[in-house]
XYZ file of C-alpha atoms in Angstrom:
751
model
C -8.721 130.308 202.213
C -6.418 130.852 205.061
C -4.877 133.959 205.355
C -1.031 132.968 206.014
C 0.738 131.583 203.491
C 3.443 128.937 204.372
C 5.300 128.715 201.090
C 9.375 128.788 201.351
C 9.423 131.672 199.125
C 7.014 133.824 200.944
C 9.299 132.949 204.114
C 12.448 133.902 201.994
C 14.330 136.418 204.631
C 15.002 139.858 203.747
C 19.370 140.180 203.702
C 20.996 140.600 207.351
C 22.803 143.826 205.898
C 19.142 145.464 205.410
C 17.988 147.328 208.027
C 14.553 147.662 208.518
C 13.460 151.497 209.457
C 11.138 151.630 212.675
C 7.933 152.149 211.340
C 6.656 153.459 214.623
C 8.060 156.773 213.992
C 6.287 159.868 211.697
C 5.791 158.962 208.797
C 4.090 160.208 205.492
C 1.157 158.058 204.127
C -2.023 157.500 202.346
C -3.718 160.079 204.619
C -0.613 162.405 205.144
C 1.439 162.834 208.148
C 0.884 160.753 211.305
C -0.825 162.208 214.342
C -1.769 165.209 211.791
C -5.079 166.541 210.242
C -6.459 164.290 207.446
C -8.904 165.509 205.270
C -11.268 165.770 207.806
C -14.810 165.978 206.597
C -16.665 169.357 207.094
C -20.107 170.090 208.248
C -21.749 173.197 208.559
C -23.538 172.440 211.901
C -22.965 171.863 215.172
C -24.791 168.797 215.169
C -24.442 165.680 212.819
C -25.880 162.699 212.088
C -22.639 159.823 213.057
C -23.914 156.305 212.008
C -19.936 155.225 213.236
C -18.441 156.378 216.148
C -14.965 157.500 214.396
C -14.946 161.295 213.073
C -11.928 162.061 210.926
C -9.652 160.226 209.023
C -5.899 160.459 210.368
C -3.018 158.163 211.065
C -2.346 157.024 215.093
C 0.488 159.285 216.532
C 3.730 157.848 217.664
C 2.464 156.096 220.825
C -0.786 154.797 219.253
C -1.703 151.141 219.138
C -3.231 149.409 216.389
C -5.609 146.566 215.878
C -4.572 144.282 212.798
C -7.310 143.730 210.704
C -5.256 141.572 208.253
C -2.917 138.593 208.367
C 0.239 138.350 206.584
C 3.384 136.224 206.144
C 5.420 135.834 209.434
C 9.027 136.340 209.791
C 11.032 134.971 212.781
C 13.105 137.287 213.757
C 12.839 138.886 217.222
C 15.534 141.411 217.200
C 13.389 143.431 214.710
C 10.881 146.003 215.919
C 7.517 145.145 214.939
C 5.974 147.486 212.857
C 2.861 149.442 213.587
C 0.187 149.334 210.767
C -1.072 152.738 209.449
C -4.685 152.809 210.420
C -7.454 155.405 209.776
C -9.630 156.384 212.510
C -12.885 156.369 210.429
C -11.860 152.642 209.067
C -10.817 151.291 212.778
C -12.864 150.072 215.369
C -12.048 148.225 218.626
C -13.608 145.075 219.755
C -16.135 146.965 221.769
C -17.871 149.058 219.065
C -20.314 147.884 217.039
C -20.281 147.666 213.140
C -21.323 150.842 210.955
C -24.926 148.742 210.519
C -25.609 148.960 214.333
C -24.830 145.296 214.447
C -22.441 143.916 217.253
C -18.707 142.904 215.724
C -18.358 139.388 214.025
C -17.012 137.172 217.045
C -15.809 134.307 214.254
C -14.031 136.159 212.479
C -10.482 137.010 214.179
C -7.890 139.447 213.754
C -4.590 138.037 213.309
C -1.012 139.626 214.182
C 0.543 142.563 212.912
C 2.328 141.745 209.642
C 5.997 141.922 210.081
C 7.007 142.141 206.695
C 7.191 145.780 205.731
C 5.818 144.872 202.713
C 2.818 142.979 203.442
C 0.095 144.807 201.800
C -1.696 146.921 205.125
C -5.321 147.642 204.149
C -6.610 151.073 205.317
C -10.126 151.145 203.861
C -11.308 147.940 205.262
C -11.497 145.774 208.938
C -11.929 142.569 209.502
C -15.359 140.931 209.633
C -16.896 144.000 208.491
C -19.854 144.501 206.611
C -20.488 145.750 202.894
C -23.256 145.643 201.069
C -22.572 145.958 197.629
C -20.567 143.172 195.119
C -17.816 145.317 193.995
C -15.788 147.478 197.040
C -12.874 149.921 197.169
C -10.144 148.940 199.037
C -7.122 151.098 199.113
C -3.899 150.496 201.751
C -0.070 151.324 201.276
C 3.211 148.490 200.864
C 6.546 149.234 202.141
C 8.441 151.863 204.090
C 8.396 155.645 203.215
C 12.133 155.923 203.236
C 11.955 153.408 200.321
C 8.762 154.157 198.133
C 8.076 151.397 195.790
C 6.509 150.280 192.489
C 4.632 146.552 192.236
C 1.489 145.031 191.682
C -1.260 143.764 193.794
C -2.853 140.809 193.233
C -6.557 139.890 194.686
C -7.426 136.381 195.028
C -11.538 136.148 195.779
C -13.041 133.849 197.808
C -12.370 130.106 197.393
C -10.926 131.357 194.147
C -14.577 131.815 192.757
C -13.824 134.874 191.286
C -10.558 135.234 188.859
C -8.056 137.071 190.261
C -7.563 140.536 189.442
C -4.386 142.807 189.393
C -3.841 146.491 190.222
C -0.526 148.838 190.112
C 1.358 149.596 193.338
C 2.677 153.405 192.962
C 5.085 154.589 195.104
C 4.212 152.305 197.972
C 0.466 153.128 197.622
C -2.224 151.266 195.615
C -5.952 151.210 195.175
C -7.913 148.104 194.139
C -11.753 147.116 193.505
C -12.474 143.498 194.728
C -15.541 141.322 193.628
C -17.658 139.769 196.844
C -19.907 137.049 196.924
C -22.694 136.725 199.384
C -21.726 135.703 202.744
C -18.304 135.673 204.473
C -15.541 136.399 201.747
C -11.942 135.590 202.497
C -9.336 137.783 200.259
C -5.800 138.035 199.644
C -3.937 140.169 198.583
C -0.481 139.401 197.190
C 2.297 141.913 196.611
C 5.234 141.268 194.052
C 7.772 143.859 192.859
C 11.335 143.230 191.053
C 14.055 142.236 193.586
C 11.474 141.576 196.232
C 10.451 138.400 197.753
C 6.559 138.154 197.589
C 4.561 138.726 200.568
C 0.783 138.439 201.490
C -2.029 139.746 203.414
C -5.601 138.504 204.065
C -8.901 139.500 205.145
C -12.374 138.208 205.867
C -15.276 140.621 205.053
C -18.965 139.780 204.774
C -21.441 140.799 202.022
C -24.893 141.176 202.936
C -27.325 142.145 199.554
C -30.155 144.434 200.556
C -32.705 142.757 199.264
C -35.249 144.630 201.125
C -34.727 147.941 199.511
C -35.979 149.153 196.359
C -33.263 148.924 193.379
C -32.492 151.050 190.743
C -33.030 149.588 187.629
C -30.599 150.325 184.574
C -32.273 150.280 181.144
C -31.072 150.957 177.285
C -33.801 153.265 175.346
C -33.589 151.993 171.698
C -35.792 153.864 168.720
C -38.173 151.633 167.176
C -35.709 152.011 163.871
C -32.312 152.025 165.761
C -29.836 150.259 164.694
C -28.852 149.547 167.885
C -24.895 151.153 167.654
C -23.679 153.816 169.538
C -21.252 156.370 168.304
C -17.629 155.212 168.919
C -14.064 156.268 167.906
C -12.729 153.681 165.296
C -10.094 152.179 167.044
C -12.788 151.207 169.622
C -15.177 150.198 167.357
C -12.695 147.525 165.691
C -11.042 146.249 168.886
C -14.851 146.011 171.037
C -17.636 146.853 168.877
C -20.271 149.402 169.586
C -23.620 147.118 169.447
C -25.803 146.933 172.342
C -24.207 144.095 174.110
C -20.785 146.085 174.355
C -23.158 149.047 175.606
C -25.356 146.673 178.485
C -21.559 145.814 179.476
C -20.214 149.632 179.702
C -23.324 150.442 181.439
C -23.433 147.885 183.958
C -19.493 148.344 184.727
C -20.773 152.299 185.067
C -23.619 151.363 187.294
C -21.003 149.261 189.949
C -18.140 152.208 189.944
C -21.333 155.069 190.705
C -22.264 152.486 193.467
C -19.084 151.874 195.148
C -17.822 155.460 194.732
C -21.582 156.650 196.596
C -20.710 153.703 199.314
C -17.455 154.664 199.871
C -18.456 158.483 200.029
C -21.420 157.327 202.657
C -19.061 155.629 205.135
C -16.396 158.593 204.828
C -19.242 160.862 206.199
C -19.836 158.302 209.070
C -22.920 157.168 207.659
C -22.239 153.598 207.941
C -21.598 150.941 205.224
C -24.835 152.052 203.290
C -25.416 152.198 199.533
C -28.249 151.761 197.025
C -28.459 148.081 194.832
C -29.002 147.483 191.359
C -31.922 145.457 190.159
C -30.231 141.713 189.058
C -30.348 139.176 186.987
C -28.947 135.552 186.928
C -27.071 135.334 183.554
C -23.412 135.217 182.241
C -21.126 137.438 184.404
C -19.523 140.366 182.070
C -17.478 142.085 185.538
C -14.700 140.037 184.374
C -12.898 139.477 181.072
C -11.504 136.554 182.425
C -14.961 134.972 182.818
C -16.471 132.406 179.917
C -19.855 132.219 180.723
C -19.926 131.703 184.073
C -23.394 132.278 185.340
C -23.970 134.749 188.381
C -26.431 137.488 189.709
C -25.253 140.817 188.226
C -26.817 144.060 187.570
C -29.730 143.543 185.073
C -29.874 145.893 181.847
C -33.090 146.106 180.691
C -33.725 147.061 176.795
C -36.696 149.564 175.946
C -38.246 150.067 172.368
C -39.843 153.464 172.095
C -42.418 153.976 169.365
C -40.837 156.894 168.033
C -37.705 156.843 165.452
C -33.931 157.935 165.864
C -34.744 161.472 163.998
C -37.831 162.106 166.276
C -35.181 161.406 169.223
C -32.330 163.599 167.526
C -34.701 166.462 166.257
C -36.157 167.395 170.109
C -32.221 166.687 171.250
C -30.835 169.351 168.561
C -33.797 172.168 169.931
C -32.800 170.749 173.510
C -36.775 170.108 174.192
C -36.234 168.361 177.429
C -39.784 167.518 178.221
C -40.179 166.236 175.001
C -37.329 164.038 175.724
C -38.183 163.079 178.811
C -41.992 162.418 177.047
C -40.322 159.818 175.258
C -38.808 158.134 177.504
C -41.503 158.084 180.723
C -43.873 156.189 178.226
C -41.190 153.632 177.018
C -40.438 152.962 180.809
C -44.333 153.095 182.061
C -45.152 150.232 179.119
C -42.306 148.060 180.223
C -42.313 148.714 184.070
C -45.880 149.402 184.658
C -46.530 145.944 185.976
C -43.535 145.729 187.613
C -43.951 148.597 190.094
C -45.848 151.871 190.087
C -44.061 154.926 189.067
C -44.157 156.523 192.664
C -42.311 153.504 193.862
C -39.402 152.745 190.691
C -36.008 154.189 189.948
C -35.008 154.001 186.272
C -31.701 154.812 185.082
C -32.027 155.451 181.357
C -29.228 155.599 178.971
C -30.636 157.097 175.529
C -28.281 155.095 172.946
C -29.602 156.906 170.074
C -28.873 160.539 171.236
C -25.828 162.603 170.259
C -24.952 164.363 173.266
C -24.907 163.632 176.782
C -28.799 164.919 177.491
C -27.424 167.145 180.172
C -29.720 170.671 179.337
C -32.743 172.155 180.221
C -34.885 170.161 182.664
C -33.084 167.275 182.564
C -30.115 168.844 184.452
C -32.553 168.894 187.595
C -34.049 165.306 187.048
C -32.502 162.371 188.452
C -33.450 158.400 189.192
C -33.489 158.793 193.253
C -35.122 162.101 193.015
C -37.700 161.884 190.263
C -37.918 158.279 189.479
C -36.501 158.292 186.236
C -32.954 159.688 185.346
C -31.500 160.226 181.181
C -28.288 160.418 180.131
C -26.598 160.198 176.774
C -24.014 157.817 174.885
C -22.160 160.099 173.298
C -19.031 158.902 175.820
C -19.998 155.579 176.578
C -16.895 154.040 174.071
C -14.720 155.483 176.770
C -15.901 153.886 179.949
C -14.466 150.575 180.968
C -16.084 147.259 180.465
C -15.422 145.043 182.802
C -12.871 145.341 186.216
C -9.601 144.754 184.396
C -10.063 147.994 182.188
C -10.928 150.405 184.981
C -7.385 151.659 185.580
C -6.424 151.427 181.654
C -9.444 153.394 180.696
C -8.742 156.407 183.235
C -5.263 156.259 182.215
C -5.597 156.375 178.193
C -4.011 159.308 177.285
C -5.017 159.066 173.396
C -6.918 162.075 171.587
C -10.224 161.505 170.164
C -9.500 163.855 167.410
C -12.036 164.619 164.783
C -12.978 160.691 164.221
C -16.557 161.518 165.888
C -17.223 165.108 165.507
C -15.261 166.612 168.525
C -17.846 169.790 168.668
C -18.718 169.093 172.254
C -16.911 170.192 175.353
C -17.171 167.119 177.040
C -15.197 165.477 174.331
C -12.296 167.504 174.731
C -9.125 166.293 175.877
C -8.016 162.429 176.078
C -9.910 159.327 176.264
C -9.737 159.288 180.394
C -10.855 163.096 180.467
C -13.666 162.204 178.543
C -14.519 158.943 180.736
C -14.558 161.020 183.739
C -16.982 163.446 182.072
C -19.421 160.584 181.163
C -18.988 159.237 184.901
C -19.896 162.586 186.142
C -22.693 163.033 183.849
C -24.239 159.404 184.746
C -24.122 160.361 188.875
C -25.309 163.615 188.402
C -28.130 161.683 186.122
C -28.838 158.899 187.819
C -28.246 159.150 191.470
C -27.752 162.638 192.976
C -30.776 164.200 194.777
C -32.447 167.218 192.735
C -32.670 169.909 192.840
C -28.861 170.046 193.741
C -28.652 172.317 196.991
C -24.517 173.521 196.690
C -22.322 172.880 193.593
C -21.172 169.370 193.037
C -17.184 168.457 192.899
C -17.203 165.296 190.680
C -14.921 166.911 187.770
C -12.236 164.332 189.327
C -14.575 161.278 189.578
C -11.570 159.172 188.366
C -9.179 159.624 191.363
C -11.356 157.697 192.826
C -10.006 154.270 191.278
C -6.716 155.438 190.310
C -3.306 156.148 192.532
C -2.089 158.107 190.244
C -3.759 160.442 187.467
C -1.911 160.871 184.125
C -1.498 164.390 182.185
C -4.402 166.381 181.412
C -4.898 167.855 177.829
C -7.693 170.029 178.857
C -5.609 171.753 181.961
C -2.464 171.276 180.259
C -0.874 170.186 183.524
C 0.144 166.977 184.886
C -2.007 164.852 187.192
C -1.600 163.960 190.838
C 1.168 161.900 191.564
C -0.701 160.349 194.466
C -4.653 160.636 194.531
C -5.218 160.869 198.527
C -9.197 161.185 199.441
C -8.641 164.593 200.044
C -7.884 165.066 196.260
C -10.748 162.905 194.908
C -13.902 164.099 194.086
C -16.789 163.681 196.849
C -20.830 164.046 197.706
C -21.500 167.053 199.498
C -22.422 166.412 203.061
C -25.960 167.503 202.661
C -25.987 165.198 199.648
C -25.360 162.410 201.513
C -27.522 163.434 204.437
C -30.291 163.432 201.701
C -29.221 159.881 200.685
C -29.264 158.820 204.142
C -33.037 158.099 204.887
C -33.892 157.041 201.310
C -35.865 153.981 200.766
C -32.855 152.692 198.505
C -30.237 153.226 200.627
C -31.907 151.294 203.750
C -30.153 148.846 205.850
C -31.505 146.027 207.871
C -31.345 147.947 210.875
C -33.480 150.781 209.606
C -37.058 151.298 210.758
C -39.452 150.186 207.577
C -40.228 153.912 205.517
C -43.635 155.180 205.515
C -46.080 154.340 202.428
C -46.232 157.549 201.467
C -43.724 160.512 201.789
C -44.371 162.265 205.197
C -44.379 165.878 204.983
C -43.212 168.184 207.786
C -45.367 170.748 208.922
C -44.073 174.337 210.133
C -45.985 175.941 213.224
C -45.219 179.738 214.309
C -44.494 180.564 217.384
C -43.584 184.063 219.215
C -39.742 183.993 218.049
C -39.365 181.483 215.247
C -41.110 178.313 214.090
C -41.891 174.844 215.136
C -41.189 171.890 212.465
C -42.733 168.642 212.973
C -43.104 165.439 211.325
C -44.139 161.639 212.385
C -40.892 160.344 210.994
C -38.932 163.051 212.349
C -36.906 165.897 210.898
C -33.426 165.187 209.508
C -32.464 167.937 207.686
C -32.884 171.791 207.728
C -31.002 173.788 204.920
C -30.943 177.447 205.032
C -30.407 179.641 202.062
C -30.245 183.542 201.560
C -30.493 185.281 198.202
C -31.398 181.751 196.600
C -28.340 179.814 197.275
C -27.352 177.500 200.056
C -25.281 178.950 202.925
C -25.625 176.555 205.903
C -27.796 173.861 207.031
C -28.683 172.156 210.727
C -28.885 168.291 210.769
C -30.001 165.890 213.785
C -28.155 162.926 214.813
C -31.464 160.978 215.065
C -34.492 161.899 213.287
C -36.863 164.396 215.873
C -40.321 164.181 215.990
C -40.318 168.099 216.636
C -37.614 170.826 216.210
C -37.618 174.664 217.200
C -35.974 176.862 214.860
C -35.563 180.219 216.332
C -34.652 183.027 214.101
C -31.411 184.344 216.572
C -30.032 180.389 216.201
C -30.465 180.245 212.553
C -29.035 183.795 211.847
C -26.261 182.942 214.057
C -25.070 180.122 211.420
C -25.012 182.658 208.404
C -21.807 183.703 206.896
C -21.357 187.385 208.258
C -22.860 189.103 205.111
C -25.921 187.287 205.103
C -27.017 187.302 208.722
C -29.644 189.980 208.071
C -30.987 188.753 204.928
C -33.943 187.424 204.240
C -33.919 183.387 204.882
C -35.267 180.237 202.969
C -35.410 176.780 204.645
C -36.003 173.748 202.967
C -36.621 170.938 206.016
C -36.843 167.619 205.279
C -38.238 164.653 207.106
C -37.179 160.967 207.701
C -39.943 159.783 205.360
C -39.354 161.543 202.503
C -41.410 164.612 202.785
C -39.815 167.943 202.118
C -41.369 171.677 202.718
C -40.238 175.039 201.716
C -40.267 177.944 204.200
C -39.981 180.972 201.339
C -39.617 184.003 203.597
C -38.733 182.663 207.421
C -40.077 186.305 208.762
C -43.462 186.267 207.212
C -44.142 183.299 210.114
C -45.018 186.240 211.756
C -48.430 186.942 209.983
C -49.540 183.736 210.629
C -51.050 185.099 213.794
C -54.691 185.499 214.303
C -56.968 187.299 216.543
C -59.624 185.374 218.682
C -63.019 186.311 219.521
C -64.117 187.900 222.564
C -60.288 188.436 223.797
C -59.456 185.098 224.251
C -56.149 186.284 222.911
C -53.851 185.421 219.999
C -53.867 181.904 218.008
C -51.186 180.858 215.389
C -52.803 179.214 211.940
C -50.550 176.157 210.767
C -49.400 176.025 207.195
C -52.455 174.965 204.694
C -52.927 171.318 202.929
C -54.572 171.000 199.624
C -54.840 173.664 196.958
C -54.666 177.196 198.837
C -56.470 180.007 197.004
C -58.415 177.419 194.679
C -60.840 179.422 192.241
C -64.105 179.479 193.141
C -63.655 178.313 196.512
C -65.397 179.653 199.585
C -62.747 180.739 202.359
C -64.141 179.404 206.150
C -62.310 179.972 209.764
C -63.524 178.147 212.590
C -62.715 178.896 216.194
C -64.033 176.141 218.432
C -66.352 176.637 221.185
C -63.590 174.843 223.660
C -62.049 178.233 223.626
C -64.276 179.185 226.100
C -63.973 177.647 229.670
C -66.129 174.698 230.305
C -67.496 173.957 227.084
C -66.421 170.121 226.134
C -65.954 168.767 222.870
C -67.860 165.105 222.910
C -67.850 164.320 219.351
C -66.958 164.841 215.665
C -68.795 163.893 212.842
C -67.744 163.667 209.446
C -69.232 163.958 206.010
C -67.318 162.225 203.057
C -67.019 160.008 199.475
C -64.300 160.309 197.743
C -63.474 163.336 199.344
C -63.699 165.447 202.227
C -67.033 167.262 202.150
C -67.052 168.931 206.120
C -66.742 168.117 209.712
C -69.399 168.866 212.470
C -67.886 169.349 216.020
C -70.298 168.645 218.665
C -70.401 169.715 222.276
C -71.770 168.993 225.908
C -74.451 171.303 225.744
C -76.107 169.552 222.217
C -74.586 172.996 220.390
C -72.610 172.078 217.450
C -70.261 173.711 214.489
C -69.813 172.964 210.785
C -66.785 173.629 208.969
C -67.055 172.741 204.869
C -70.470 171.530 203.868
C -72.660 168.811 205.145
C -74.571 167.635 201.734
C -72.434 165.712 199.795
C -68.958 166.386 198.600
C -70.191 165.459 194.651
C -73.351 166.108 193.611
C -73.408 162.944 191.773
C -72.167 160.925 194.827
C -74.030 159.654 197.886
C -72.753 161.235 200.859
C -71.226 159.157 204.110
C -72.000 160.552 207.581
C -69.316 158.898 210.236
C -69.138 159.641 213.812
C -66.066 159.819 216.060
C -67.046 159.575 219.736
C -63.994 160.985 222.483
C -63.866 159.554 226.056
C -64.829 162.986 227.760
C -65.415 160.992 230.962
C -61.482 159.845 230.987
C -60.403 163.318 229.975
C -59.664 162.545 226.235
C -59.654 165.529 223.789
C -58.519 166.356 220.189
C -54.746 166.545 219.640
C -54.938 166.427 215.687
C -55.424 165.233 212.312
C -53.440 163.357 209.515
C -54.274 164.456 206.342
C -54.328 162.886 202.885
C -54.485 165.898 200.343
C -53.567 166.632 196.828
C -55.580 168.895 194.632
C -58.102 168.315 197.576
C -58.176 167.273 200.825
C -58.720 163.448 200.176
C -59.098 161.739 203.289
C -58.585 162.799 206.939
C -57.874 161.130 210.172
C -58.827 162.101 213.289
C -56.047 161.834 215.944
C -56.608 161.938 220.431
C -54.766 162.917 223.593
C -54.944 159.070 224.307
C -52.994 157.838 221.129
C -56.447 157.000 219.547
C -56.788 157.175 216.096
C -60.327 157.217 213.667
C -60.246 155.258 210.526
C -59.658 157.359 207.625
C -62.716 158.865 206.184
C -62.872 159.904 202.682
C -60.489 158.010 200.322
C -57.783 156.010 202.237
C -55.673 155.724 199.317
C -55.861 159.162 197.833
C -53.326 162.287 197.959
C -50.061 162.356 197.006
C -48.644 162.439 200.468
C -49.646 161.998 204.216
C -49.389 165.108 206.748
C -49.912 164.971 210.552
C -51.310 168.638 211.952
C -50.650 168.247 215.386
C -49.798 171.363 217.428
C -46.683 172.304 218.718
C -45.932 171.003 222.660
C -47.737 172.966 225.149
C -50.083 173.896 222.852
C -53.926 172.927 221.752
C -56.109 172.998 218.867
C -58.624 175.994 219.203
C -60.118 176.006 215.486
C -59.901 174.743 211.540
C -59.170 176.983 208.609
C -59.140 176.667 205.095
C -61.643 176.801 202.129
C -64.320 174.947 200.237
C -66.086 174.155 197.016
C -67.881 171.044 196.433
C -65.601 169.518 199.127
C -62.780 170.817 200.893
C -59.823 172.006 199.037
C -57.969 173.796 201.621
C -57.225 172.913 205.451
C -55.498 174.209 208.163
C -55.571 174.507 212.102
C -55.361 176.989 214.650
C -53.629 176.305 217.733
C -52.716 178.500 220.942
């Protein structure tokens, strides 16, 4: 569809008596004054992860030039000044830059000239040829000039009219719209209409690439075996739209799309690219538009699960706040339904418990989510206030009707008006289904409604008028550290990202003289610093670092003044979804081990397996290689379903044994495997890759030449893969741990 309209009505000339103000002068716009600071994104770190080259949200200064990303109605008036389009650095990219996914700019889609009409919609949050990975996106922008604020309506026409047009309000020259995209290129047209103003248009072409290679977020509604399939609902809403499973699916689906576009927009504002999670889909009649009559599309699938428990069982556990009981009921139903679709470690399911009376935000349920624990639970108490389609989004978050006592107004989440209840419902769903858990710092999701509205209605809870303009700095947002944890989650992977490891790659910590070194095969991406049990600061890394030095003086320098001398706790995250917690940074000094015969001091790495297992026998073995002239030639491994022991063999035929030579399990036959080093070429032992859980399930030997042995033991055992390699410039001088019938604890000594 052409982005320029040629209709005579669209070219109706403005009155010659009306002077167009010069739009190049300083103006107050969507993000504030021209050239002034925008709602900049603050970080607690000197180092930041930046997937896009922009660093702040602001308008250009008076002399700045902006490249248009919209095509608009042309008006022939050579004497009039050409207005400059308001832009935002984070939403502007020159032709020499790549898009947020790392792809080159689209050479097929060309930006057109600056719109000559001041009333042509100017898009701020979308660029010509930009790539998106979700089917519903948020677009906001401006209409008119600051000297003449104007209200009206924006009508969005989708690609090839393949989706019903939607209308959105313009408030004092500002607008926010939700746009549906089809896979591939989408040519969109934005029509502005208002009283006494000639209709104007602008257009843009953007691209939608579904992320089919990422694990999806599955949506599911859980019903008791004797459930009627109805949720609690205000009487007026019940008469108008119903409260059955059909309507619950529509509202749940729409809430998921709102959560998706909110998260995707937040990732982009934090300069982490146009990345977002995807929803599991199916080919059914679309419900995202109230104007579609049975049109078939790929939309988010809402699964219906049945538990063997009754409504009474669920509500009794809820009334007693038995979080584990509710969790067990949902887990069993999810496993029965999804067990053959994906293993538990690889699936992420958001479950709406339709028969629950409340929101299910109590006990351990508050610290669990679908992306962090594979399963997130939320109740249906406020479901009736949520929109069921795109056309209802503005009305749902602007409805000032009061629920009264119609459905038992005893919950604080039910106080206020319908729009405030809907906002609380969206907040609870974001926490239960998406948020990284446990939370690092308090989250401000109380005003999630402002993401979808330009003007906020009166608040009955706070007894205050709503915001006149809902600009980004006043909206709710994911904290920076949450977005950094999203960045390397498998569900947020984009095509240019490396394939994540099959198992979580847990970081390992190695003590050094003045601090610690953290390392991981997939790279370290984030270090959170806590004192007194609370988050204080963080260090982030632009690219995953295989090894990072964390020196005590540097870490304390980043802490607030009153906490520089407090004991520090570190949470270290890898790009491979691994995590390790250093409870007390100062205890790293206790990792020193005195070597015999005056060979100095070594350090011990963090232990893998089950430290201090009952009945285990501790052992610490210093290799003969600490003595000059002694050379390790091979390693013999005793194993079956777990690691039984290691025998180190030297050039002078001497040996050392760690663990047991005999069978690691009395009823299993022991297997013996040898791995030989090429000592003639100078090959030496570099480290180990260990699969561990309650015991050491399997072990892999790594050499200085980059060779890896087979996995001895259970190649598929253990809940995580852990690599033990000394920091740069240091070498292995021994191993340490404990064993029973098999090795239950393992670490290395290095100097």
